[in-house]
Tab-separated table of N, CA and C in Angstrom:
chain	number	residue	atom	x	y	z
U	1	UNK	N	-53.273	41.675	119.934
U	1	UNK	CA	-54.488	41.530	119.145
U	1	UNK	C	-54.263	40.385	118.171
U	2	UNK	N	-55.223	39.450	117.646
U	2	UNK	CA	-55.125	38.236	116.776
U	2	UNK	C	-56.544	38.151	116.826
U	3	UNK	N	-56.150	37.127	115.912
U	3	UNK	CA	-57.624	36.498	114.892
U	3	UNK	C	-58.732	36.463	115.880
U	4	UNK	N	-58.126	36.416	116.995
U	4	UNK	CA	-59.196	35.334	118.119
U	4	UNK	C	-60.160	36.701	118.284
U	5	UNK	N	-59.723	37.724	118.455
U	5	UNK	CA	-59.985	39.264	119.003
U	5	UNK	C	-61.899	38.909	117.764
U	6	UNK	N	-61.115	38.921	116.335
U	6	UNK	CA	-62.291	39.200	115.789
U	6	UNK	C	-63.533	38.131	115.990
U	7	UNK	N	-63.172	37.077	116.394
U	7	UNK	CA	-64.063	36.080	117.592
U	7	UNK	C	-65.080	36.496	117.678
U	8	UNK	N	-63.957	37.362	118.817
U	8	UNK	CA	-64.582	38.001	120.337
U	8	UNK	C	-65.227	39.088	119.473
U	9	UNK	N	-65.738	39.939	118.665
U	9	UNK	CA	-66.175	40.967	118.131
U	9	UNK	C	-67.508	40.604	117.907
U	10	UNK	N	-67.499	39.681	116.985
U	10	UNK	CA	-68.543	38.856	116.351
U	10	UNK	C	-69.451	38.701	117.627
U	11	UNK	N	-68.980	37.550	118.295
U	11	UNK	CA	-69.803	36.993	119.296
U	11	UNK	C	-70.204	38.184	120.350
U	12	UNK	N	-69.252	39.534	120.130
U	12	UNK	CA	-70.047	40.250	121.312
U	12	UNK	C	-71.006	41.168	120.210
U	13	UNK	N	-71.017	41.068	119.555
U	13	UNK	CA	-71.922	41.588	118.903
U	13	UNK	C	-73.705	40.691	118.237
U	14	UNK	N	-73.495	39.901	118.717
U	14	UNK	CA	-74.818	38.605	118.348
U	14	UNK	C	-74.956	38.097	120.069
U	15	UNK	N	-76.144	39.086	120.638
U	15	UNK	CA	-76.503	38.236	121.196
U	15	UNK	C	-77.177	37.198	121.733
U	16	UNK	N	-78.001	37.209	120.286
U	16	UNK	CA	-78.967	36.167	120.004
U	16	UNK	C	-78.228	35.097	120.415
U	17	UNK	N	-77.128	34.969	119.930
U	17	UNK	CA	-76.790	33.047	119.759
U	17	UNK	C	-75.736	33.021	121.135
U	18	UNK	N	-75.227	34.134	121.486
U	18	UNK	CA	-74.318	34.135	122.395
U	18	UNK	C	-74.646	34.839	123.374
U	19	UNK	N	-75.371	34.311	124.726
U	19	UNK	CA	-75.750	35.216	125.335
U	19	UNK	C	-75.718	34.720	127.181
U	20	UNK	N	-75.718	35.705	128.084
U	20	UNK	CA	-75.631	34.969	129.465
U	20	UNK	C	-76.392	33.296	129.499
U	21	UNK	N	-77.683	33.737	129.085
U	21	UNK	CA	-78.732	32.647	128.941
U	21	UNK	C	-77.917	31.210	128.825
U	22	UNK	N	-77.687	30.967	127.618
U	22	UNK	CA	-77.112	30.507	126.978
U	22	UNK	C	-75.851	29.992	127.352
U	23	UNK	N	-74.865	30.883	127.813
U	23	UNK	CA	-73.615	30.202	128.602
U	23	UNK	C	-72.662	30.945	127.893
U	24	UNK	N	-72.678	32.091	126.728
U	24	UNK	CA	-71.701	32.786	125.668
U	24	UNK	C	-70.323	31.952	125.657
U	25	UNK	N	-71.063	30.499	125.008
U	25	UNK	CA	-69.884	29.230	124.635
U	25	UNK	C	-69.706	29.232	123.273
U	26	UNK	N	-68.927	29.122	122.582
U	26	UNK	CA	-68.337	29.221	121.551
U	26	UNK	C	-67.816	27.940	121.566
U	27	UNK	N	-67.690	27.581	120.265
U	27	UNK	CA	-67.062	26.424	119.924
U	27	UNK	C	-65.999	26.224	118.541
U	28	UNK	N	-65.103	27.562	118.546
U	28	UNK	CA	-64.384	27.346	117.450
U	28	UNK	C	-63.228	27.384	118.306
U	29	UNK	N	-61.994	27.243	117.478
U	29	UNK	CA	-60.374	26.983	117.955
U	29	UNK	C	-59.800	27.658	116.994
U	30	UNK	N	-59.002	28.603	117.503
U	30	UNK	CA	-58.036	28.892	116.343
U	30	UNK	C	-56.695	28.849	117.093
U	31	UNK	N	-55.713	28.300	115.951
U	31	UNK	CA	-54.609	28.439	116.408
U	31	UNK	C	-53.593	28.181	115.468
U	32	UNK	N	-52.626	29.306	115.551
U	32	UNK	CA	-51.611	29.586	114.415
U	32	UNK	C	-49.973	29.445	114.998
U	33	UNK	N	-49.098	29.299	114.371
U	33	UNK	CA	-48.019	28.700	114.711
U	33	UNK	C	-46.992	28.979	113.475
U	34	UNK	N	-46.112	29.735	113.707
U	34	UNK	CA	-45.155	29.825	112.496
U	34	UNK	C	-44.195	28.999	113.119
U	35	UNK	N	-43.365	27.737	111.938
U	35	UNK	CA	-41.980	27.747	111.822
U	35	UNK	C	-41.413	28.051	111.155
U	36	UNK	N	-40.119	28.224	111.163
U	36	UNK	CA	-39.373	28.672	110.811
U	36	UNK	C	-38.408	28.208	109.545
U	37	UNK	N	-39.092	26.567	109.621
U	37	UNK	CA	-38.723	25.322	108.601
U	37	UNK	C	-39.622	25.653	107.541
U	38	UNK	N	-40.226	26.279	107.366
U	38	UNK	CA	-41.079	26.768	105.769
U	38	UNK	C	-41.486	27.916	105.210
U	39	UNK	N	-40.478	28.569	105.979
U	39	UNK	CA	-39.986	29.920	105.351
U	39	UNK	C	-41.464	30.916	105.471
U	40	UNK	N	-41.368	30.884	103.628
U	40	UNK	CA	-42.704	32.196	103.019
U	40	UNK	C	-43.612	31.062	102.743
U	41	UNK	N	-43.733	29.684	102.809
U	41	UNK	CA	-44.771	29.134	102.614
U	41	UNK	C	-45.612	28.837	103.772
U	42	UNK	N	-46.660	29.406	102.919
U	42	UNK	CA	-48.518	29.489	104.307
U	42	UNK	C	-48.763	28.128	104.097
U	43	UNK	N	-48.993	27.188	105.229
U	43	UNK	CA	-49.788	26.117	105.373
U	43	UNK	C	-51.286	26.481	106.372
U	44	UNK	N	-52.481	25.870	105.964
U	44	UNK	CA	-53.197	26.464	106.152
U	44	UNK	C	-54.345	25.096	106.553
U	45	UNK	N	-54.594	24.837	107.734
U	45	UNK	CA	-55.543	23.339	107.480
U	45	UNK	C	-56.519	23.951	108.596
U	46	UNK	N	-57.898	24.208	107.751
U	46	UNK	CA	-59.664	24.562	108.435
U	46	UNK	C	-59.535	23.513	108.294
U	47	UNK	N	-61.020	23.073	108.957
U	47	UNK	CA	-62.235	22.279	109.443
U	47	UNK	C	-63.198	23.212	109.517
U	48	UNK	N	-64.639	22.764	108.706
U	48	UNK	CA	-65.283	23.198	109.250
U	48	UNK	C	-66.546	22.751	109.382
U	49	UNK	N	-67.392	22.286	110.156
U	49	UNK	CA	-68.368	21.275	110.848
U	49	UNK	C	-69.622	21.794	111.197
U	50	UNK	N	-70.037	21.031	110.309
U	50	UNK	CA	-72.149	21.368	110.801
U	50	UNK	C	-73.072	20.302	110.836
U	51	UNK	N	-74.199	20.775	111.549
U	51	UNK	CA	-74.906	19.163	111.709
U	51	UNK	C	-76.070	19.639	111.071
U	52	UNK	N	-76.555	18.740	110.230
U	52	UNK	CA	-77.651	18.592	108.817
U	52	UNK	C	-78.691	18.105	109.642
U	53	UNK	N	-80.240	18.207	108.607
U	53	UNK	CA	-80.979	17.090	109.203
U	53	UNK	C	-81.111	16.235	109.574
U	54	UNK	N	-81.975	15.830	110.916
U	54	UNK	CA	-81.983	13.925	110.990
U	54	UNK	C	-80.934	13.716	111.281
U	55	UNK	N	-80.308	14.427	112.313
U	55	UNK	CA	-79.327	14.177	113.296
U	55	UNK	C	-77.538	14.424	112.320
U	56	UNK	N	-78.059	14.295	111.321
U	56	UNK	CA	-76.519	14.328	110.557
U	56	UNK	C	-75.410	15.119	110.523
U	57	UNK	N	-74.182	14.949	110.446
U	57	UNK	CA	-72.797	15.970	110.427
U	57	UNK	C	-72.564	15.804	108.692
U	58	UNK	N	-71.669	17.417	108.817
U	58	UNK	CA	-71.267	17.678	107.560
U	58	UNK	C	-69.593	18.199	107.753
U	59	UNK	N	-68.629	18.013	107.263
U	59	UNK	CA	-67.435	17.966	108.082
U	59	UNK	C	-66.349	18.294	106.318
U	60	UNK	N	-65.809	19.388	106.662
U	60	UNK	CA	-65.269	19.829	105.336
U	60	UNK	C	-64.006	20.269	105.678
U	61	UNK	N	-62.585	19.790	105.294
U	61	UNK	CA	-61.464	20.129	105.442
U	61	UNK	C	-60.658	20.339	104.484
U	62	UNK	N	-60.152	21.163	104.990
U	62	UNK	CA	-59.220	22.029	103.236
U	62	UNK	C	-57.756	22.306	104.205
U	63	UNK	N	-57.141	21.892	103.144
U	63	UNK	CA	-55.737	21.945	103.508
U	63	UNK	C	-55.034	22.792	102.023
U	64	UNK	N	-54.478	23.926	102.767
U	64	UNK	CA	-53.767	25.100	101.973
U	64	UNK	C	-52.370	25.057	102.000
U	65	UNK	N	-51.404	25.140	100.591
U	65	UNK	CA	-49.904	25.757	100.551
U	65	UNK	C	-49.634	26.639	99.756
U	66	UNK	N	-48.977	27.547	100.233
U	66	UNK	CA	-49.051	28.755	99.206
U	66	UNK	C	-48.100	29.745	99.577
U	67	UNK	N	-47.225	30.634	98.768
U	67	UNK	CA	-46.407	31.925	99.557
U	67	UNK	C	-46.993	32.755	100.371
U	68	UNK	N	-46.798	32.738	101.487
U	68	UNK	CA	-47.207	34.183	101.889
U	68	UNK	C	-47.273	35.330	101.130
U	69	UNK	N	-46.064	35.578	100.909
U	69	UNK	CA	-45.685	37.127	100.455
U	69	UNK	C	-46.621	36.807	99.199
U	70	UNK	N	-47.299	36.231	98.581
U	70	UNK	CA	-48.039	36.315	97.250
U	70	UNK	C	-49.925	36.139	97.872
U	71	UNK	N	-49.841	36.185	98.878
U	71	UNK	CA	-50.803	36.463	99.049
U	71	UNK	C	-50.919	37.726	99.818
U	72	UNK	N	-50.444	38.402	100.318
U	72	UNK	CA	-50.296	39.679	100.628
U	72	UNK	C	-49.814	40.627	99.952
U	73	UNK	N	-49.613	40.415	98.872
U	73	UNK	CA	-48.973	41.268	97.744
U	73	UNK	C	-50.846	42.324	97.367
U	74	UNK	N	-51.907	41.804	96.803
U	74	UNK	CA	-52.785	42.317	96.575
U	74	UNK	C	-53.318	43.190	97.653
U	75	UNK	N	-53.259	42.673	99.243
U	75	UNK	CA	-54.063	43.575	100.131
U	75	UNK	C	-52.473	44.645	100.006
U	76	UNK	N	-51.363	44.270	100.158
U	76	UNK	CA	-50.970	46.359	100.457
U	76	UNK	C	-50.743	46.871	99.200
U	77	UNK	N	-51.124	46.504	97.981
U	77	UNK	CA	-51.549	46.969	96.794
U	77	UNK	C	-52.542	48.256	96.640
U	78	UNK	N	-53.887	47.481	97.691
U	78	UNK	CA	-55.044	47.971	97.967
U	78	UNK	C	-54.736	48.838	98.897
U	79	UNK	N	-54.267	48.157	100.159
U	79	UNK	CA	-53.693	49.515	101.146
U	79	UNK	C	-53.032	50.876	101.014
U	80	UNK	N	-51.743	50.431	99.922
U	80	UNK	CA	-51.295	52.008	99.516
U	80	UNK	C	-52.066	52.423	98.502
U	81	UNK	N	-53.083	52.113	97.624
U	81	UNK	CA	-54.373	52.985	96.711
U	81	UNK	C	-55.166	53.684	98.021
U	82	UNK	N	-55.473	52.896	98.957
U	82	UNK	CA	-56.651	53.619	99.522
U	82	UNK	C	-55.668	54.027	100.446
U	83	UNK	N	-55.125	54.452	100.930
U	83	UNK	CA	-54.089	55.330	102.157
U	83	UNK	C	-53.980	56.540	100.992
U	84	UNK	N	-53.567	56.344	100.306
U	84	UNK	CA	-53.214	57.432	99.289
U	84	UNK	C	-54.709	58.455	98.438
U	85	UNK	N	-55.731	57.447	98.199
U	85	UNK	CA	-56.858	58.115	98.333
U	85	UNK	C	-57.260	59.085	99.583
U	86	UNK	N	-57.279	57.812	100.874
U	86	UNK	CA	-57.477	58.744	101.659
U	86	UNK	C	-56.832	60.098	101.991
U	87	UNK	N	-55.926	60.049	101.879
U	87	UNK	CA	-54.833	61.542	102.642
U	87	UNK	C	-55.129	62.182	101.452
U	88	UNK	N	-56.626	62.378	100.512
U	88	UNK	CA	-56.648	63.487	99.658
U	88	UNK	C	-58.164	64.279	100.255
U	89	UNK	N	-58.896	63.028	100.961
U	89	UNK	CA	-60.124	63.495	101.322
U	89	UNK	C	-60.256	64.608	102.681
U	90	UNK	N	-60.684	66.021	102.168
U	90	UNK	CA	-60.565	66.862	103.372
U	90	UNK	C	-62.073	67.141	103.588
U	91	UNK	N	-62.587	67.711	104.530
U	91	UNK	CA	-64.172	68.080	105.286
U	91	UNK	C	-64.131	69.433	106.016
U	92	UNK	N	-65.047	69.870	105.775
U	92	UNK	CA	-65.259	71.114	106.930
U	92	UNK	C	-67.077	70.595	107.952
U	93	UNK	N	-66.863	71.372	108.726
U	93	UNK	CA	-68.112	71.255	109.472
U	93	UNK	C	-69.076	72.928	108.583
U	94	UNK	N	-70.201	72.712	107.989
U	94	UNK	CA	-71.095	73.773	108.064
U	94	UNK	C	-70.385	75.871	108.605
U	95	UNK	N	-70.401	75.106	109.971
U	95	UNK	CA	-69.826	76.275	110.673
U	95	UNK	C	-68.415	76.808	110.666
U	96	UNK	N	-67.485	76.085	110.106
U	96	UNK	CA	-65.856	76.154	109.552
U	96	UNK	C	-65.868	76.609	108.703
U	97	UNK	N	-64.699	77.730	108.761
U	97	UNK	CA	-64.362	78.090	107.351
U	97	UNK	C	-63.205	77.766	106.903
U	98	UNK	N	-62.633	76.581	107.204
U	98	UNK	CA	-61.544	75.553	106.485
U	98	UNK	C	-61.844	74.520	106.772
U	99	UNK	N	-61.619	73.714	105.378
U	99	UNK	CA	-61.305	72.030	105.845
U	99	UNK	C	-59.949	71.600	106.352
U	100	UNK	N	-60.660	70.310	106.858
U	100	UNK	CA	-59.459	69.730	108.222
U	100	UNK	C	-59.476	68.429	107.123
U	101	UNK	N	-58.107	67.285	107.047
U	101	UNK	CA	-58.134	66.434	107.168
U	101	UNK	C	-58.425	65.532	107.982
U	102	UNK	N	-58.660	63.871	107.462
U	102	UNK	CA	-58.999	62.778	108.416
U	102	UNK	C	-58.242	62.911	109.179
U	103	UNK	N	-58.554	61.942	110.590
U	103	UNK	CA	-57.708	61.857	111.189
U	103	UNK	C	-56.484	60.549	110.895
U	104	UNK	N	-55.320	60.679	111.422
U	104	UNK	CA	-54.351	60.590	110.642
U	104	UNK	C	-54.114	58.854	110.828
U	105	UNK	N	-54.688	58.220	111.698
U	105	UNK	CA	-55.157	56.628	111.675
U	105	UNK	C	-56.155	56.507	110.862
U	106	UNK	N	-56.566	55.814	109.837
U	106	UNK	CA	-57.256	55.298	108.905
U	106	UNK	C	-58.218	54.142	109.564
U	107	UNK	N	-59.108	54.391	109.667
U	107	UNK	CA	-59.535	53.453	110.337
U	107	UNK	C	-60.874	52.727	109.438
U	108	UNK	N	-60.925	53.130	108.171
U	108	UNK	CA	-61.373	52.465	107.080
U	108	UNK	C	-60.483	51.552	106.634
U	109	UNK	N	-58.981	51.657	106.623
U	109	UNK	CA	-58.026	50.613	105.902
U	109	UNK	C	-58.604	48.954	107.001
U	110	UNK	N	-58.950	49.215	108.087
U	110	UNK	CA	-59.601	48.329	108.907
U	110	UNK	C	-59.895	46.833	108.209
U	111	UNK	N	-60.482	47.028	107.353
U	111	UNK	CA	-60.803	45.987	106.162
U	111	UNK	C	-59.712	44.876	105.292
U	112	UNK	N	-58.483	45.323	105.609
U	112	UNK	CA	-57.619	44.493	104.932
U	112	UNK	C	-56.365	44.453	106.057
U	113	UNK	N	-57.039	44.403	107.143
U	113	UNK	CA	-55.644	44.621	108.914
U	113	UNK	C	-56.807	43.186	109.633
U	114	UNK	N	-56.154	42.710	109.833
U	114	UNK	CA	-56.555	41.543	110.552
U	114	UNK	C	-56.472	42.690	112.363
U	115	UNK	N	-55.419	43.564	112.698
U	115	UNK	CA	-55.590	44.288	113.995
U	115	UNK	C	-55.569	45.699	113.701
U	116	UNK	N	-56.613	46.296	113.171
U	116	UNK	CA	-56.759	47.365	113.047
U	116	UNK	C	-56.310	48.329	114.353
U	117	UNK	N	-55.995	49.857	114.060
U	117	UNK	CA	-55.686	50.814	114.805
U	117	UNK	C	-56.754	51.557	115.344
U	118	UNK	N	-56.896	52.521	115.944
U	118	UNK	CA	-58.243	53.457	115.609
U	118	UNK	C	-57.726	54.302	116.245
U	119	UNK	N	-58.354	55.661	116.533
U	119	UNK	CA	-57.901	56.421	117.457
U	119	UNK	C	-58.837	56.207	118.647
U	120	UNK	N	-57.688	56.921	119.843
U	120	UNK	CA	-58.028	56.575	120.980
U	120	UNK	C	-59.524	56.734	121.239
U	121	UNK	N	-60.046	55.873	122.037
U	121	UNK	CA	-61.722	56.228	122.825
U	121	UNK	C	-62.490	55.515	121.464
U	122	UNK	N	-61.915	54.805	120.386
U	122	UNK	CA	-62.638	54.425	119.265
U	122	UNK	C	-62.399	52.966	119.600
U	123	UNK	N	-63.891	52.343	119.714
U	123	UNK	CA	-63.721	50.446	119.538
U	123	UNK	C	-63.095	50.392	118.085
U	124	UNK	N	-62.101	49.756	117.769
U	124	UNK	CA	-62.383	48.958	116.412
U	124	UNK	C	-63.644	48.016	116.173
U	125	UNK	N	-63.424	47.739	114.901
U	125	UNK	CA	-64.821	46.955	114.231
U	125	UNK	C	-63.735	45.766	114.174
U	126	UNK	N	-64.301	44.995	113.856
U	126	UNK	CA	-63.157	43.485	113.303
U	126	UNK	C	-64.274	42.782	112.544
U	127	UNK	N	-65.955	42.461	112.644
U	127	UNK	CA	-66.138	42.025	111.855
U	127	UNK	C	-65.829	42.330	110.239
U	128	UNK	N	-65.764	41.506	109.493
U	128	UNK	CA	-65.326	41.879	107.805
U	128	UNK	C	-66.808	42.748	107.307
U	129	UNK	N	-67.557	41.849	107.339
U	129	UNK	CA	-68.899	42.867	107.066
U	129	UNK	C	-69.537	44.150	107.439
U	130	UNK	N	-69.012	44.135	108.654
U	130	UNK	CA	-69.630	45.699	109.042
U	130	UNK	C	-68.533	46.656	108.418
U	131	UNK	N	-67.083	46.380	108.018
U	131	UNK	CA	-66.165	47.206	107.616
U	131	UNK	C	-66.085	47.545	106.700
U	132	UNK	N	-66.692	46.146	105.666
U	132	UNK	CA	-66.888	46.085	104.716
U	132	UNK	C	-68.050	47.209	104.176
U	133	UNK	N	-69.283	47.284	104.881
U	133	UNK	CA	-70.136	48.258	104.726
U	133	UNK	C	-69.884	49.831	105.150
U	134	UNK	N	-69.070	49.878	105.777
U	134	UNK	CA	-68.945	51.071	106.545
U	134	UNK	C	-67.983	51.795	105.182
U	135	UNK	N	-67.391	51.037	104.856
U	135	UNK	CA	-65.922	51.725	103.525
U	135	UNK	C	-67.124	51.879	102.308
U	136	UNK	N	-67.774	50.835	101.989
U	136	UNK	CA	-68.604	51.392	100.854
U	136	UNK	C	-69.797	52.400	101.116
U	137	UNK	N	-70.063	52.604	102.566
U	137	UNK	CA	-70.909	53.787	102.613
U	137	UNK	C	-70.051	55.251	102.715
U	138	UNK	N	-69.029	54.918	103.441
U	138	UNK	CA	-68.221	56.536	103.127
U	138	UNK	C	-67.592	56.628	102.286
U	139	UNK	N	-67.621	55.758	100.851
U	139	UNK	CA	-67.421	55.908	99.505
U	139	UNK	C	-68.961	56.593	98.608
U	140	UNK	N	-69.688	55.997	99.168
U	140	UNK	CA	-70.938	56.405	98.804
U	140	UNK	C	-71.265	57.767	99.041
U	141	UNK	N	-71.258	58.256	99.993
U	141	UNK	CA	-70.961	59.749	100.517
U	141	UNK	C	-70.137	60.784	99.671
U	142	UNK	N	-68.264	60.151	99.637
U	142	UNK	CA	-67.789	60.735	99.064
U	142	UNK	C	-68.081	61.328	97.435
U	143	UNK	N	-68.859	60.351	96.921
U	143	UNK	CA	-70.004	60.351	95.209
U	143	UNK	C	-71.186	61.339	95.581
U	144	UNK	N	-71.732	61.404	96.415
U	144	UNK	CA	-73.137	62.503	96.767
U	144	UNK	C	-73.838	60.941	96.755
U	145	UNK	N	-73.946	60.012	96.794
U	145	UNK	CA	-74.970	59.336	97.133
U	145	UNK	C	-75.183	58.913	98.747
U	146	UNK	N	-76.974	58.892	99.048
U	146	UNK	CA	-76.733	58.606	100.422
U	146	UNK	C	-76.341	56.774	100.640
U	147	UNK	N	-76.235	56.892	102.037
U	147	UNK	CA	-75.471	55.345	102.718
U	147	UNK	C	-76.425	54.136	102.584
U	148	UNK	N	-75.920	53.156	102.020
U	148	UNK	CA	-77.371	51.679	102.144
U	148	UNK	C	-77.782	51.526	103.500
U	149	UNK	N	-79.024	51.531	103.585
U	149	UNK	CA	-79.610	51.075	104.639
U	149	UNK	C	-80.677	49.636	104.083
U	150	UNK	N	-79.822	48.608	103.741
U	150	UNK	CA	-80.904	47.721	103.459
U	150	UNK	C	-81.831	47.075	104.583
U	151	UNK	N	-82.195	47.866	105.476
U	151	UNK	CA	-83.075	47.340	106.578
U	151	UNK	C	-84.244	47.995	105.761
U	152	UNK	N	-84.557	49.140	105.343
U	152	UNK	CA	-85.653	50.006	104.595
U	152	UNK	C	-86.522	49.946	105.505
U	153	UNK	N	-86.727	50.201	106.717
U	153	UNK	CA	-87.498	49.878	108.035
U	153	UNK	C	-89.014	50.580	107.508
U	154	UNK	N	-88.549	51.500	106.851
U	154	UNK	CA	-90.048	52.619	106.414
U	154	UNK	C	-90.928	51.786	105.766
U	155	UNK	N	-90.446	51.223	104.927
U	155	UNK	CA	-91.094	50.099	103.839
U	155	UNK	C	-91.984	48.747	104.269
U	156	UNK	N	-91.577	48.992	105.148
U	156	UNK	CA	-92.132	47.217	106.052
U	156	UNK	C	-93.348	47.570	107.263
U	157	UNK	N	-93.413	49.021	107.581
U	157	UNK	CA	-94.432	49.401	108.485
U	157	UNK	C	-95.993	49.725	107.232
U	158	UNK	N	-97.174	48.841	108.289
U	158	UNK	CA	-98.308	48.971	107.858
U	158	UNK	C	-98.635	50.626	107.216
């Protein structure tokens, strides 16, 4: 599993822009490469390219150096808070008369795993946004509030 996977997530999930029709062509590149000659330092060089009005390109490149380990210091910061949150949250069904814990893959930590786990027969998510929404709605839950639905579909019918 790698970066490319969450690509492939994205694009199978839009099939507006990516579709048989169409040719489901993509036009990004990724490609990563550790040596071994720069240790804990991340080098990091995007591109990233769009075409403006009136035929025009817009072409933006950023070139990154930085520790690794200092940039991963904050996500398993976050990871052991919320692993540790989680393994407190228990549920029953209505009809149970005990609660069960989650199951024991986290599949909310999803959000800060570039290759998330899941349990078996479960797609992972990989886009950031849908994971992103999915953790603040079963936070939302866990408060008694219900889940955002900013579609408000009710609201928009005559």
């Amino acid at each position: 599993i790698s970066k490319a996977s969450v690509v492939d997530d994205v694009i199978a999930s839009n099939e507006i822009l990516y579709n048989d029709k169409l040719g489901r062509k993509i036009d990004h590149c990724i490609v990563i490469k550790y040596l071994n000659a720069v240790g804990d330092s991340k080098v990091a060089m995007d591109e990233y390219y769009s075409e403006l009005m009136l035929g025009g390109h817009n072409r933006i490149s950023i070139h990154n150096v930085c520790e690794d380990s200092l940039l991963a210091t904050p996500l398993i910061i976050d990871l052991l808070v919320m692993t540790e949150f989680l393994s407190r949250v228990t549920y029953k069904k209505v009809s149970d008369n005990k609660y069960a814990d989650m199951y024991s893959v986290l599949s909310f930590l999803s959000y800060w795993l570039k290759a998330p786990l899941t349990r078996p027969g479960y797609q992972a998510i990989n886009g950031l946004n849908k994971q992103r929404q999915g953790l603040d709605n079963f936070l939302r839950i866990l408060i008694g509030l219900e889940p955002l639905d900013e579609l408000r579909f009710e609201e928009r019918l005559v």
